[in-house]
């Protein structure tokens, strides 16, 4: 089973590395953008695409600055979309989807409120540090919107986290 997952992951990585450079840049932008805004990060973390973009840059096929710019802008835009979705529809979306699952719905309100309290207390720093943990990267921006974190605070920490995250993982590749 593990060998099958490893070969599948390796096959996906090889496919991405063999793409045309404009497609690599598009993936380096799109996957981080979709990661928080559409919860794709639970399936294929955006950092994988950014690392692979860094590998393509190390091969001299695309400039590193282009990978960093695509990764950072995708991350920033995706989190911004998630923030506004959370602010506008967050509670209703959770109640209408996850809240309907047996055993989860009863506990969700309790845990959701404690998570909102934490984000309200930490404000933008929760967004910044959440950027560097896969599960939090997917959830914190929407939770920040649901928790009424002021947008200027969210935006400043989102940009700082997105830039550092994008540059770090691109260079890592």
Short mmCIF file of C-alpha atoms in Angstrom, two decimals, residues 55-173:
data_model
loop_
_atom_site.label_atom_id
_atom_site.label_comp_id
_atom_site.label_asym_id
_atom_site.label_seq_id
_atom_site.Cartn_x
_atom_site.Cartn_y
_atom_site.Cartn_z
CA UNK A 55 13.20 22.25 -8.73
CA UNK A 56 12.28 23.45 -12.23
CA UNK A 57 13.92 26.81 -11.41
CA UNK A 58 17.08 25.00 -10.23
CA UNK A 59 17.19 23.30 -13.64
CA UNK A 60 17.37 26.76 -15.21
CA UNK A 61 14.05 26.37 -17.05
CA UNK A 62 12.33 29.27 -15.25
CA UNK A 63 13.62 32.08 -13.04
CA UNK A 64 13.34 31.55 -9.30
CA UNK A 65 11.72 34.97 -8.85
CA UNK A 66 8.83 33.82 -11.07
CA UNK A 67 8.23 30.76 -8.87
CA UNK A 68 8.35 32.90 -5.71
CA UNK A 69 5.99 35.49 -7.20
CA UNK A 70 3.50 32.84 -8.38
CA UNK A 71 3.60 30.96 -5.06
CA UNK A 72 3.27 34.05 -2.88
CA UNK A 73 0.51 35.64 -4.95
CA UNK A 74 -1.43 32.36 -5.12
CA UNK A 75 -1.16 31.91 -1.35
CA UNK A 76 -2.16 35.50 -0.61
CA UNK A 77 -5.10 35.52 -3.01
CA UNK A 78 -6.35 32.09 -1.90
CA UNK A 79 -6.27 33.09 1.76
CA UNK A 80 -8.01 36.37 0.97
CA UNK A 81 -10.83 34.52 -0.80
CA UNK A 82 -11.11 32.11 2.14
CA UNK A 83 -11.22 35.04 4.59
CA UNK A 84 -14.14 36.65 2.76
CA UNK A 85 -15.98 33.34 2.36
CA UNK A 86 -15.55 32.72 6.08
CA UNK A 87 -16.72 36.22 6.92
CA UNK A 88 -19.81 35.99 4.73
CA UNK A 89 -20.89 32.33 4.82
CA UNK A 90 -18.52 30.48 7.18
CA UNK A 91 -20.89 29.45 9.96
CA UNK A 92 -23.67 28.53 7.55
CA UNK A 93 -21.31 26.47 5.40
CA UNK A 94 -20.03 24.54 8.40
CA UNK A 95 -23.50 23.94 9.83
CA UNK A 96 -24.82 22.82 6.43
CA UNK A 97 -21.97 20.39 5.67
CA UNK A 98 -19.74 19.12 8.48
CA UNK A 99 -22.33 20.02 11.12
CA UNK A 100 -24.73 17.45 9.69
CA UNK A 101 -22.36 14.51 10.23
CA UNK A 102 -23.21 12.26 13.19
CA UNK A 103 -21.01 12.74 16.25
CA UNK A 104 -19.35 15.80 14.71
CA UNK A 105 -22.29 18.16 14.69
CA UNK A 106 -22.76 18.05 18.46
CA UNK A 107 -19.12 18.76 19.25
CA UNK A 108 -18.50 21.17 16.40
CA UNK A 109 -20.06 24.20 18.05
CA UNK A 110 -17.96 23.76 21.17
CA UNK A 111 -14.67 23.31 19.29
CA UNK A 112 -15.50 25.95 16.70
CA UNK A 113 -16.08 28.56 19.37
CA UNK A 114 -12.77 27.78 21.09
CA UNK A 115 -10.98 27.99 17.72
CA UNK A 116 -12.66 31.32 17.00
CA UNK A 117 -11.64 32.61 20.43
CA UNK A 118 -8.03 31.64 19.74
CA UNK A 119 -8.01 33.38 16.35
CA UNK A 120 -9.69 36.47 17.84
CA UNK A 121 -6.99 36.58 20.53
CA UNK A 122 -4.02 36.00 18.17
CA UNK A 123 -5.53 37.93 15.23
CA UNK A 124 -3.10 38.28 12.32
CA UNK A 125 -0.33 36.27 13.94
CA UNK A 126 -2.60 33.19 13.80
CA UNK A 127 -2.80 33.76 10.03
CA UNK A 128 0.98 34.20 9.73
CA UNK A 129 1.92 31.09 11.73
CA UNK A 130 -0.98 29.08 10.33
CA UNK A 131 0.55 29.52 6.87
CA UNK A 132 3.37 27.15 7.85
CA UNK A 133 1.21 24.20 9.00
CA UNK A 134 -0.74 22.27 6.35
CA UNK A 135 -4.01 21.76 8.25
CA UNK A 136 -4.01 25.29 9.67
CA UNK A 137 -3.11 26.79 6.29
CA UNK A 138 -6.36 25.37 4.93
CA UNK A 139 -8.57 26.41 7.86
CA UNK A 140 -7.24 29.59 9.52
CA UNK A 141 -8.03 32.18 6.80
CA UNK A 142 -11.72 31.24 6.74
CA UNK A 143 -11.76 31.02 10.51
CA UNK A 144 -10.22 34.52 10.68
CA UNK A 145 -13.09 35.81 8.57
CA UNK A 146 -15.63 34.03 10.77
CA UNK A 147 -13.95 35.43 13.88
CA UNK A 148 -14.18 39.04 12.69
CA UNK A 149 -10.42 39.56 12.60
CA UNK A 150 -10.06 43.10 11.20
CA UNK A 151 -9.17 42.92 7.52
CA UNK A 152 -6.14 45.26 7.72
CA UNK A 153 -4.57 43.03 10.37
CA UNK A 154 -5.44 39.89 8.39
CA UNK A 155 -4.06 41.38 5.15
CA UNK A 156 -0.72 42.49 6.63
CA UNK A 157 -0.01 39.10 8.21
CA UNK A 158 -1.34 37.26 5.17
CA UNK A 159 1.05 39.10 2.84
CA UNK A 160 4.02 38.62 5.17
CA UNK A 161 3.28 34.91 5.64
CA UNK A 162 2.59 34.35 1.95
CA UNK A 163 5.83 36.00 0.86
CA UNK A 164 7.99 34.14 3.37
CA UNK A 165 6.22 30.83 2.73
CA UNK A 166 6.44 31.18 -1.07
CA UNK A 167 10.11 32.17 -1.03
CA UNK A 168 11.05 29.52 1.52
CA UNK A 169 9.47 26.58 -0.27
CA UNK A 170 10.62 27.74 -3.71
CA UNK A 171 14.21 27.99 -2.49
CA UNK A 172 13.84 24.62 -0.76
CA UNK A 173 13.02 23.09 -4.17
#
